[in-house]
Coordinates of C-alpha atoms in Angstrom, one line a residue:
M1 CA 105.7 114.7 56.8
E2 CA 107.8 114.1 53.6
L3 CA 107.5 110.4 52.6
D4 CA 110.9 109.1 52.2
D5 CA 111.8 105.6 50.8
T6 CA 111.6 103.9 54.2
R7 CA 107.9 105.7 54.9
E8 CA 106.7 104.5 51.5
A9 CA 107.9 100.9 52.1
I10 CA 105.7 101.2 55.4
L11 CA 102.9 102.1 53.7
A12 CA 103.2 99.8 51.0
A13 CA 104.0 96.8 53.2
S14 CA 101.4 93.9 54.1
G15 CA 101.3 91.8 57.2
H16 CA 102.8 92.6 60.7
L17 CA 105.2 95.3 61.1
L18 CA 107.9 96.4 63.7
I19 CA 108.8 100.1 63.5
Q20 CA 111.5 101.1 65.7
G21 CA 113.1 104.4 66.5
G22 CA 113.6 107.2 69.1
P23 CA 111.4 109.7 70.4
G24 CA 110.1 112.1 67.7
C25 CA 111.3 109.9 65.0
G26 CA 107.5 109.9 63.6
K27 CA 106.6 106.3 64.3
T28 CA 103.3 107.3 65.6
T29 CA 102.5 109.6 62.4
I30 CA 103.4 107.0 59.9
A31 CA 101.4 104.5 61.8
L32 CA 98.3 106.9 61.7
I33 CA 98.7 107.4 58.0
K34 CA 99.0 103.7 57.3
A35 CA 95.8 103.2 59.6
S36 CA 94.0 105.7 57.3
E37 CA 95.1 104.1 54.2
V38 CA 93.8 100.7 55.5
L39 CA 90.5 101.9 56.8
A40 CA 89.7 102.8 53.2
S41 CA 89.8 99.0 52.3
L42 CA 87.6 97.9 55.5
E43 CA 83.8 97.3 55.7
P44 CA 82.1 100.6 57.4
E45 CA 81.5 98.6 60.7
Q46 CA 85.2 98.0 61.2
R47 CA 87.7 100.0 63.1
V48 CA 91.7 100.2 63.7
L49 CA 92.5 99.8 67.1
F50 CA 95.5 102.0 68.5
L51 CA 96.7 100.7 71.9
S52 CA 98.8 102.8 74.3
F53 CA 99.6 102.9 78.0
S54 CA 98.4 106.1 79.5
R55 CA 95.7 108.6 79.1
A56 CA 98.2 111.3 78.5
A57 CA 99.5 109.4 75.7
V58 CA 96.2 108.6 74.3
R59 CA 95.5 112.4 74.3
Q60 CA 98.7 113.3 72.5
I61 CA 97.9 110.7 69.8
S62 CA 94.3 111.9 69.6
D63 CA 95.7 115.5 69.2
R64 CA 98.1 114.3 66.2
M65 CA 95.3 112.6 64.6
R66 CA 93.5 115.9 64.2
G67 CA 96.6 117.2 62.2
T68 CA 97.2 114.1 60.2
L69 CA 93.6 112.5 59.5
T70 CA 90.1 113.6 58.3
R71 CA 87.3 113.6 60.6
T72 CA 85.7 110.8 58.8
V73 CA 89.0 108.5 59.3
R74 CA 89.2 109.6 63.1
A75 CA 85.8 108.5 63.9
R76 CA 86.9 104.9 62.8
L77 CA 90.2 105.0 64.5
E78 CA 89.8 104.1 68.2
V79 CA 93.0 105.2 70.4
R80 CA 92.5 103.4 73.7
T81 CA 94.5 102.5 76.8
F82 CA 95.3 98.9 77.3
H83 CA 93.3 99.0 80.7
S84 CA 90.2 100.8 78.8
F85 CA 90.2 97.9 76.1
F86 CA 90.5 95.3 78.9
L87 CA 87.9 96.6 80.8
E88 CA 85.4 96.7 78.0
L89 CA 86.3 93.2 76.9
V90 CA 86.0 91.6 80.6
R91 CA 82.7 93.5 81.2
A92 CA 81.3 92.0 78.2
H93 CA 82.8 88.7 78.0
G94 CA 83.9 87.8 81.4
P95 CA 80.9 85.9 82.4
L96 CA 81.7 83.3 79.5
L97 CA 84.6 82.3 81.9
N98 CA 82.7 81.8 85.0
G99 CA 78.8 82.4 84.4
R100 CA 78.8 85.2 86.9
P101 CA 78.4 89.0 85.6
S102 CA 81.7 91.1 85.9
S103 CA 82.2 93.6 88.7
F104 CA 85.2 95.5 89.3
I105 CA 86.9 96.8 92.5
A106 CA 88.1 100.2 92.3
P107 CA 92.0 100.7 93.2
D108 CA 91.2 102.5 96.5
R109 CA 88.9 99.6 97.6
E110 CA 91.3 97.3 96.6
R111 CA 94.0 98.8 98.9
Q112 CA 91.6 98.6 101.8
L113 CA 90.6 95.0 101.1
K114 CA 94.3 94.3 100.9
A115 CA 95.1 95.8 104.1
D116 CA 92.7 93.9 106.0
F117 CA 93.4 90.4 104.1
A118 CA 95.9 88.3 106.2
G119 CA 96.7 85.8 103.5
D120 CA 98.3 85.9 99.9
W121 CA 96.6 88.7 98.0
E122 CA 97.6 87.6 94.8
V123 CA 95.9 84.2 95.5
E124 CA 92.8 86.0 96.7
T125 CA 92.6 88.4 93.7
E126 CA 92.6 85.0 91.5
R127 CA 90.0 83.6 93.6
L128 CA 87.7 86.7 93.4
A129 CA 88.0 86.7 89.6
R130 CA 87.6 82.9 89.0
D131 CA 84.8 82.1 91.7
E132 CA 83.1 85.7 92.1
G133 CA 83.8 87.4 88.6
R134 CA 84.9 90.3 90.7
Y135 CA 88.2 91.8 89.4
V136 CA 91.1 94.3 90.6
F137 CA 92.9 96.5 88.4
D138 CA 96.1 94.0 88.1
R139 CA 93.6 91.2 87.1
L140 CA 92.2 92.8 83.9
A141 CA 94.9 91.9 81.6
A142 CA 95.3 88.4 82.6
T143 CA 91.6 87.8 82.2
A144 CA 91.3 89.7 78.9
A145 CA 94.3 87.6 77.5
N146 CA 92.6 84.4 78.7
L147 CA 89.5 85.2 77.0
L148 CA 91.1 86.0 73.8
V149 CA 93.6 83.0 73.9
A150 CA 90.8 80.4 75.2
L151 CA 87.6 81.5 73.3
P152 CA 88.3 81.6 69.6
A153 CA 84.7 83.1 69.0
V154 CA 85.8 86.0 71.3
R155 CA 89.1 86.4 69.5
M156 CA 87.5 86.4 65.9
L157 CA 84.6 88.6 67.0
Y158 CA 87.6 91.3 68.1
S159 CA 89.8 90.6 65.1
D160 CA 86.7 91.2 62.6
T161 CA 85.9 94.5 64.4
Y162 CA 89.7 95.5 64.4
P163 CA 91.5 94.1 61.5
L164 CA 94.3 96.1 62.3
V165 CA 95.9 96.9 65.7
I166 CA 98.8 99.5 66.5
V167 CA 100.6 98.9 69.7
D168 CA 102.4 101.8 70.9
E169 CA 105.5 101.6 73.2
F170 CA 105.7 97.8 72.5
Q171 CA 108.9 97.2 74.4
D172 CA 107.1 98.0 77.6
T173 CA 104.1 95.5 77.4
N174 CA 103.8 93.1 79.9
D175 CA 103.4 89.3 79.5
D176 CA 99.4 89.4 79.8
Q177 CA 99.2 92.4 77.2
W178 CA 101.7 90.4 74.8
H179 CA 99.7 87.3 75.2
A180 CA 96.4 89.4 74.3
V181 CA 98.2 90.8 71.2
R182 CA 99.6 87.7 70.2
A183 CA 96.1 86.2 70.2
L184 CA 94.6 88.9 68.1
S185 CA 97.6 88.4 65.7
D186 CA 96.1 85.3 64.3
A187 CA 93.7 87.1 62.4
S188 CA 94.4 90.9 63.0
T189 CA 97.5 92.8 61.5
I190 CA 99.8 93.9 64.1
I191 CA 102.0 97.2 63.8
C192 CA 104.5 97.4 66.9
L193 CA 106.0 100.6 67.6
A194 CA 109.0 100.3 69.7
D195 CA 112.1 102.2 71.1
P196 CA 114.5 99.6 73.0
D197 CA 116.1 102.4 74.4
Q198 CA 112.8 103.5 76.2
R199 CA 112.8 100.2 78.3
I200 CA 112.2 101.9 81.7
Y201 CA 109.6 99.4 83.2
E202 CA 111.9 96.4 83.7
G203 CA 111.9 95.7 87.5
F204 CA 109.3 98.1 87.9
V205 CA 106.2 96.6 86.6
P206 CA 105.9 92.6 86.8
G207 CA 105.9 91.0 83.6
V208 CA 108.0 93.5 81.4
D209 CA 110.5 91.3 79.5
E210 CA 113.7 92.9 77.9
K211 CA 113.2 90.1 75.3
R212 CA 109.9 91.3 74.1
I213 CA 110.9 92.6 70.9
D214 CA 112.8 89.3 70.1
Q215 CA 109.8 87.6 70.9
A216 CA 107.6 89.5 68.6
I217 CA 110.3 89.1 65.8
E218 CA 110.4 85.4 66.5
Q219 CA 106.6 84.5 66.9
L220 CA 105.0 87.4 64.6
T221 CA 107.9 87.5 61.8
P222 CA 106.9 91.3 61.2
K223 CA 108.5 93.3 58.5
P224 CA 111.2 95.4 60.3
F225 CA 111.6 99.2 59.7
D226 CA 114.3 101.5 61.4
L227 CA 113.3 105.3 61.7
S228 CA 115.9 105.9 64.7
G229 CA 118.0 108.3 62.4
D230 CA 115.1 110.8 62.7
N231 CA 113.9 113.4 65.2
H232 CA 110.9 115.6 64.6
R233 CA 110.4 116.7 68.0
S234 CA 113.3 118.7 68.9
P235 CA 115.1 118.9 65.5
G236 CA 118.3 120.9 65.5
G237 CA 118.3 121.3 69.6
G238 CA 120.7 118.4 70.2
L239 CA 118.3 117.2 73.0
L240 CA 118.1 113.5 71.6
D241 CA 121.8 113.4 70.8
Y242 CA 122.4 114.4 74.4
A243 CA 119.8 112.2 75.6
N244 CA 121.6 109.4 74.0
A245 CA 124.9 110.4 75.5
V246 CA 123.3 110.1 78.9
L247 CA 122.2 106.8 78.2
R248 CA 125.5 105.6 76.8
N249 CA 127.7 107.8 79.1
D250 CA 129.5 109.4 76.3
P251 CA 131.2 112.4 77.5
S252 CA 132.4 113.1 73.8
Q253 CA 129.1 114.5 73.0
P254 CA 128.9 118.2 73.6
I255 CA 126.1 119.5 75.8
P256 CA 123.9 121.6 73.5
P257 CA 122.6 125.0 74.3
S258 CA 119.2 123.6 74.9
V259 CA 120.6 121.7 77.9
K260 CA 121.3 123.9 81.0
T261 CA 122.2 123.1 84.7
W262 CA 121.2 125.0 87.6
Y263 CA 123.5 124.1 90.8
Y264 CA 122.2 125.0 94.3
Q265 CA 123.9 124.7 97.7
Y266 CA 123.0 125.4 101.4
P267 CA 120.8 127.1 102.6
V268 CA 119.0 127.2 99.1
T269 CA 117.0 124.2 98.4
C270 CA 116.2 122.2 95.6
E271 CA 112.6 123.2 95.9
Q272 CA 113.4 126.8 95.9
T273 CA 115.5 126.5 92.8
A274 CA 112.9 124.6 90.9
H275 CA 110.3 127.4 91.7
T276 CA 112.9 129.8 90.5
A277 CA 113.6 127.7 87.3
V278 CA 109.9 127.4 86.4
V279 CA 109.2 131.0 86.8
A280 CA 112.2 132.0 84.4
V281 CA 111.7 129.1 82.0
R282 CA 107.9 130.1 81.4
E283 CA 109.2 134.0 80.9
F284 CA 112.0 133.0 78.6
L285 CA 109.6 130.5 76.3
E286 CA 106.7 132.8 76.3
Q287 CA 109.0 135.3 74.7
Q288 CA 110.3 132.8 72.3
L289 CA 107.3 131.1 71.3
G290 CA 104.8 133.8 71.3
R291 CA 102.4 131.7 73.6
T292 CA 101.9 130.1 76.7
P293 CA 104.6 127.1 76.9
T294 CA 103.9 123.7 78.6
V295 CA 106.5 122.9 81.4
A296 CA 107.1 119.6 83.3
V297 CA 109.1 119.4 86.4
L298 CA 110.4 115.9 86.9
A299 CA 112.1 113.8 89.8
S300 CA 113.1 110.2 90.4
S301 CA 111.0 110.4 93.7
S302 CA 107.4 111.2 94.1
A303 CA 108.3 112.6 97.4
L304 CA 110.5 115.2 96.0
V305 CA 107.7 116.1 93.4
G306 CA 105.0 116.5 96.3
R307 CA 107.4 118.8 98.0
I308 CA 108.1 120.8 95.1
S309 CA 104.3 121.2 94.5
E310 CA 104.0 122.5 98.2
K311 CA 106.7 125.3 97.5
I312 CA 105.5 126.4 94.3
S313 CA 101.7 126.6 95.4
T314 CA 102.3 129.9 97.2
G315 CA 104.4 133.0 96.6
Q316 CA 108.0 132.6 97.9
P317 CA 110.8 135.1 98.5
H318 CA 113.4 134.6 95.7
P319 CA 116.1 132.5 97.2
T320 CA 119.0 134.7 96.0
K321 CA 117.3 138.1 95.2
A322 CA 116.4 140.3 98.0
N323 CA 113.1 141.9 97.7
V324 CA 111.8 139.7 94.8
V325 CA 108.8 137.3 95.4
L326 CA 108.4 134.4 93.1
P327 CA 104.7 134.0 92.3
A328 CA 102.4 130.9 93.0
I329 CA 102.5 128.5 90.2
D330 CA 99.2 127.1 89.2
H331 CA 100.0 123.4 88.1
E332 CA 98.7 119.9 88.0
L333 CA 100.3 117.3 90.1
N334 CA 100.4 113.5 88.9
W335 CA 100.1 111.8 92.3
D336 CA 98.6 108.7 93.9
P337 CA 95.0 109.0 92.7
A338 CA 93.9 106.6 95.3
L339 CA 95.4 108.3 98.3
S340 CA 93.7 111.6 96.9
A341 CA 90.3 110.3 96.4
A342 CA 90.5 108.6 99.9
A343 CA 91.1 112.0 101.3
G344 CA 88.1 113.3 99.1
Y345 CA 86.0 110.9 100.8
V346 CA 86.9 112.2 104.0
V347 CA 86.1 115.9 102.9
A348 CA 82.7 114.7 101.7
T349 CA 81.8 113.3 105.0
I350 CA 82.2 116.5 106.5
M351 CA 79.7 118.1 104.1
E352 CA 77.2 115.9 105.5
W353 CA 77.8 116.8 109.2
P354 CA 74.8 119.5 109.6
G355 CA 72.4 116.9 108.9
L356 CA 73.7 114.3 111.5
T357 CA 74.0 113.9 114.9
K358 CA 77.6 114.1 116.5
A359 CA 77.7 110.5 117.0
E360 CA 76.8 109.9 113.5
A361 CA 78.9 112.4 112.1
M362 CA 82.2 111.5 113.9
A363 CA 81.3 107.7 113.0
S364 CA 81.3 108.7 109.4
T365 CA 84.4 110.7 109.1
L366 CA 86.5 108.7 111.4
T367 CA 85.5 105.5 109.5
A368 CA 86.5 107.4 106.0
M369 CA 89.8 108.1 107.7
T370 CA 90.7 104.7 108.5
D371 CA 89.8 103.8 104.9
F372 CA 92.5 106.6 103.9
Y373 CA 95.3 104.7 106.2
R374 CA 94.4 101.4 105.1
I375 CA 95.4 102.4 101.6
K376 CA 98.8 103.8 103.1
L377 CA 99.2 100.3 104.9
A378 CA 98.7 98.6 101.6
G379 CA 101.4 100.7 100.1
G380 CA 103.7 99.8 102.9
T381 CA 103.7 103.0 105.1
K382 CA 105.0 102.0 108.5
G383 CA 102.7 103.1 111.3
A384 CA 99.7 102.9 109.3
R385 CA 98.4 100.2 111.1
N386 CA 98.8 101.9 114.6
T387 CA 97.0 105.0 113.2
I388 CA 94.1 102.8 112.1
T389 CA 93.8 101.1 115.3
T390 CA 93.9 104.8 117.3
I391 CA 91.0 105.9 115.2
E392 CA 89.1 103.0 115.5
N393 CA 89.4 103.0 119.4
A394 CA 88.0 106.5 119.1
I395 CA 85.1 105.3 117.1
I396 CA 84.3 103.0 119.8
A397 CA 84.8 105.3 122.4
I398 CA 82.3 107.9 121.0
R399 CA 79.7 105.5 120.4
D400 CA 79.9 104.2 124.2
G401 CA 80.2 107.6 125.6
K402 CA 83.7 107.0 126.9
L403 CA 86.8 109.3 126.9
V404 CA 88.4 110.1 123.5
R405 CA 92.2 110.0 123.4
A406 CA 93.0 110.3 119.9
K407 CA 93.9 114.0 119.1
A408 CA 92.5 114.1 115.5
A409 CA 89.2 112.6 116.7
K410 CA 89.2 115.4 119.7
V411 CA 89.8 118.2 116.8
L412 CA 87.0 116.8 114.8
L413 CA 84.7 116.7 117.9
T414 CA 85.4 120.2 118.7
G415 CA 84.9 121.0 115.0
F416 CA 81.4 119.6 115.0
D417 CA 80.5 122.1 117.6
S418 CA 81.4 124.9 115.7
P419 CA 78.6 125.6 113.0
L420 CA 79.5 124.6 109.4
E421 CA 78.0 127.2 107.4
L422 CA 77.5 125.8 103.9
S423 CA 75.9 127.8 101.0
G424 CA 75.1 125.3 98.3
D425 CA 78.1 126.3 96.1
P426 CA 80.2 122.9 96.0
V427 CA 83.4 124.7 95.3
T428 CA 83.0 126.9 98.1
D429 CA 81.6 124.4 100.4
W430 CA 84.2 122.1 99.6
Q431 CA 86.9 124.5 100.7
I432 CA 85.3 125.1 103.9
A433 CA 84.9 121.3 104.7
R434 CA 88.4 120.8 103.9
K435 CA 89.4 123.3 106.5
R436 CA 88.0 121.3 109.3
L437 CA 91.2 118.9 108.5
H438 CA 93.6 121.0 110.9
G439 CA 95.0 120.5 114.3
A440 CA 96.6 117.0 113.9
D441 CA 99.0 115.4 112.0
E442 CA 96.7 112.8 110.7
L443 CA 94.2 115.2 109.6
E444 CA 97.0 117.6 108.0
E445 CA 97.9 114.6 106.0
I446 CA 94.5 114.0 104.6
F447 CA 94.1 117.8 104.1
N448 CA 97.1 117.8 101.8
K449 CA 96.2 114.9 99.9
A450 CA 92.6 116.5 99.4
R451 CA 94.3 119.5 97.9
L452 CA 95.7 117.5 95.2
L453 CA 92.5 116.4 93.6
R454 CA 92.3 119.9 91.7
L455 CA 88.9 118.6 90.5
F456 CA 86.5 121.0 91.5
K457 CA 85.6 123.6 88.7
A458 CA 82.0 124.6 88.0
T459 CA 81.7 122.4 84.9
D460 CA 83.1 119.3 86.7
L461 CA 80.9 116.1 87.1
L462 CA 81.9 115.9 90.6
A463 CA 80.6 119.7 91.4
W464 CA 77.5 119.0 89.5
T465 CA 76.9 115.7 91.2
L466 CA 77.1 117.4 94.7
I467 CA 74.7 120.0 93.6
D468 CA 72.4 117.2 93.1
V469 CA 72.5 116.2 96.6
W470 CA 72.4 119.6 98.3
N471 CA 69.4 119.7 100.5
G472 CA 68.7 123.5 99.8
H473 CA 69.6 125.0 103.3
D474 CA 72.6 123.3 105.1
A475 CA 74.0 120.0 104.1
Y476 CA 74.8 117.6 101.5
P477 CA 73.3 114.3 102.5
G478 CA 75.0 111.4 100.7
A479 CA 78.0 113.5 99.7
A480 CA 80.3 110.6 100.6
L481 CA 78.5 108.2 98.5
V482 CA 78.4 110.1 95.6
V483 CA 81.9 111.6 95.8
R484 CA 83.3 107.9 96.3
R485 CA 81.2 106.8 93.0
V486 CA 82.5 109.5 90.8
L487 CA 86.2 109.3 91.9
A488 CA 86.2 105.7 91.7
N489 CA 85.0 105.9 88.1
E490 CA 87.5 108.6 87.4
T491 CA 90.3 106.1 88.5
L492 CA 88.9 103.4 86.3
E493 CA 88.0 105.3 83.2
A494 CA 88.7 108.9 83.7
A495 CA 87.9 111.3 81.1
Q496 CA 91.1 112.6 79.0
A497 CA 92.0 116.1 80.8
E498 CA 93.2 119.0 78.9
P499 CA 96.8 119.5 79.5
V500 CA 97.9 122.4 81.7
P501 CA 100.8 124.9 81.6
V502 CA 102.9 123.4 84.3
S503 CA 102.7 119.6 85.3
L504 CA 104.7 117.8 88.0
M505 CA 105.4 114.0 88.1
N506 CA 108.1 111.4 88.7
M507 CA 110.0 110.7 85.7
H508 CA 108.6 107.2 85.0
K509 CA 105.1 109.1 84.8
S510 CA 106.4 111.3 82.0
K511 CA 106.9 108.6 79.6
G512 CA 104.6 109.1 76.4
K513 CA 104.1 113.0 77.3
E514 CA 105.7 115.9 75.4
F515 CA 106.3 119.5 77.0
D516 CA 108.0 122.6 75.8
A517 CA 110.4 122.5 78.4
V518 CA 111.5 120.0 81.1
I519 CA 112.9 120.8 84.4
I520 CA 114.6 118.0 86.0
A521 CA 115.2 118.2 89.7
E522 CA 117.5 116.3 92.0
G523 CA 117.4 116.6 95.8
R524 CA 120.4 117.4 98.0
H525 CA 120.1 114.2 100.3
N526 CA 117.6 112.1 98.5
A527 CA 116.1 111.4 94.9
P528 CA 119.5 111.3 93.1
L529 CA 119.5 110.9 89.4
L530 CA 122.8 108.9 89.5
D531 CA 125.1 107.7 92.1
A532 CA 128.6 106.1 91.5
T533 CA 128.2 103.6 94.3
W534 CA 125.1 101.9 92.4
E535 CA 125.4 98.6 91.1
P536 CA 125.8 98.9 87.3
I537 CA 122.3 97.3 86.4
R538 CA 120.8 100.2 88.6
I539 CA 122.9 102.9 87.0
Q540 CA 122.0 101.7 83.4
A541 CA 118.1 101.6 84.4
A542 CA 118.5 105.0 85.8
R543 CA 120.1 106.2 82.5
R544 CA 117.4 104.9 80.5
V545 CA 114.6 106.8 82.6
L546 CA 116.8 110.1 82.1
R547 CA 117.0 109.4 78.3
V548 CA 113.0 109.4 78.6
A549 CA 112.8 112.5 80.8
I550 CA 115.2 114.5 78.6
T551 CA 113.4 113.6 75.3
R552 CA 110.3 114.6 76.9
A553 CA 111.0 118.1 75.9
R554 CA 110.8 120.1 72.4
S555 CA 112.9 123.0 73.1
L556 CA 114.7 123.2 76.5
V557 CA 115.7 121.1 79.6
I558 CA 116.9 122.5 82.9
F559 CA 118.6 120.3 85.3
V560 CA 118.3 121.4 89.1
R561 CA 121.2 119.7 90.8
P562 CA 123.0 120.0 94.2
A563 CA 126.6 121.3 94.0
G564 CA 128.8 118.2 93.8
A565 CA 126.2 116.0 92.0
T566 CA 127.6 112.8 90.1
A567 CA 128.2 113.8 86.3
L568 CA 125.5 112.5 83.9
T569 CA 128.2 111.6 81.5
G570 CA 132.1 110.8 82.1

């Protein structure tokens, strides 16, 4: 990076800083360079803390560090998610608030508890934290902020360890995150990296405030710097200019060659067109870039993302070309981790079957199924309560030797009578056990969610853990317990995974990520990108999300839209 006058001024500035600019303007890079210079003046035990929101963003920042900083500097620059930092803080110092050791309730377990709790769950989580030292995910930030605000010794300990704190995506910090940063600012220097036009969590995440940047200006009085005129992610491609035109509904901005729209109409579906687009984009960019490109498929609805995932997972006839088959696309699906983990617990109970009586096996697997549907119930799924009741009645009937009426339980009972031939290879055996989840709607749903885990490779912790519990001849005693433990830990503190060539996610989840190409899909009857009948505030929020989605791309954006869809500008 060439250091212009503005960047030279950033490196020379002291005190709190506010660096604003759009995607690809170089906010992160100049902050890393400044961190490197600051580290040279610190004591050996001191560090620079870089806080971001997602593991994907942390991974990308870490990758950027390798191209910008020396190994010695990288070792002293901690890039953390807010959640990871707060988890460590509460684990170490939470007992100072209530005299009890801190323990944590994994998100899947919280949803189960919430589904069975009749009162105000938020009040209950406050009580659990206050009286028992037990914390749910959403209580960590508030507790960490309370520790830093209320206990000067804790605050000074962290400020002494981290004299410089860099906050990524500052405009999207919620109230608790802001209070924690504000407390650290008493003795630590704070650098806020912000893009007001990427404010996409208002009304989506509690506590996110459109006035957050104004609050920082008022309370921190930082030196302001504006890099909004720069674009290093997709220079010359016109993607940022077009994204800004969509944000501001400016039809005067021409659509650049790097943005294409593929329209589809009945009988061709969105899912088929998205599959075609993935294949075409990968082939095109492989020729252009001389390497395997990274491609993201984004949509405004997780349900549509899931349907696209199902479609591209297998080979499919080309929607418009006879005798042409679209290949299956190996991909990563960013989905609800708690539901996928709960489905994994069900599969793990089946891996225990050969060592159990029929009654024990059915009680274990059916109970795991009720846990899965409790998570759905906590998420607001209608009908989940009836499913839970039906399965619980089946458990009682099996225990008492009475007639079982639930179809899912009948299928599992029949499946138990068919030998489950396991070999000790956890990858193969997992697939064998999962195949028992066919024959009833409830089982099929769990089967599909379990497929989304995509964690079972020879070197994965989960596979090695299952090897440890293999009894040597026919079963995995305790498989459910170890799977629950491993996946719960992944949910709380998952290791950073290497990016895969094709990723699917909703547009909100794409924030902080970068890809060579982005395919933005819109359903015919659902998941619209824009709708002229919406209220103005909803339309503007949708435009902000679209700007984020478009600017995830470095080279190419493909819109997959139904014929007659609302124009994005004009």
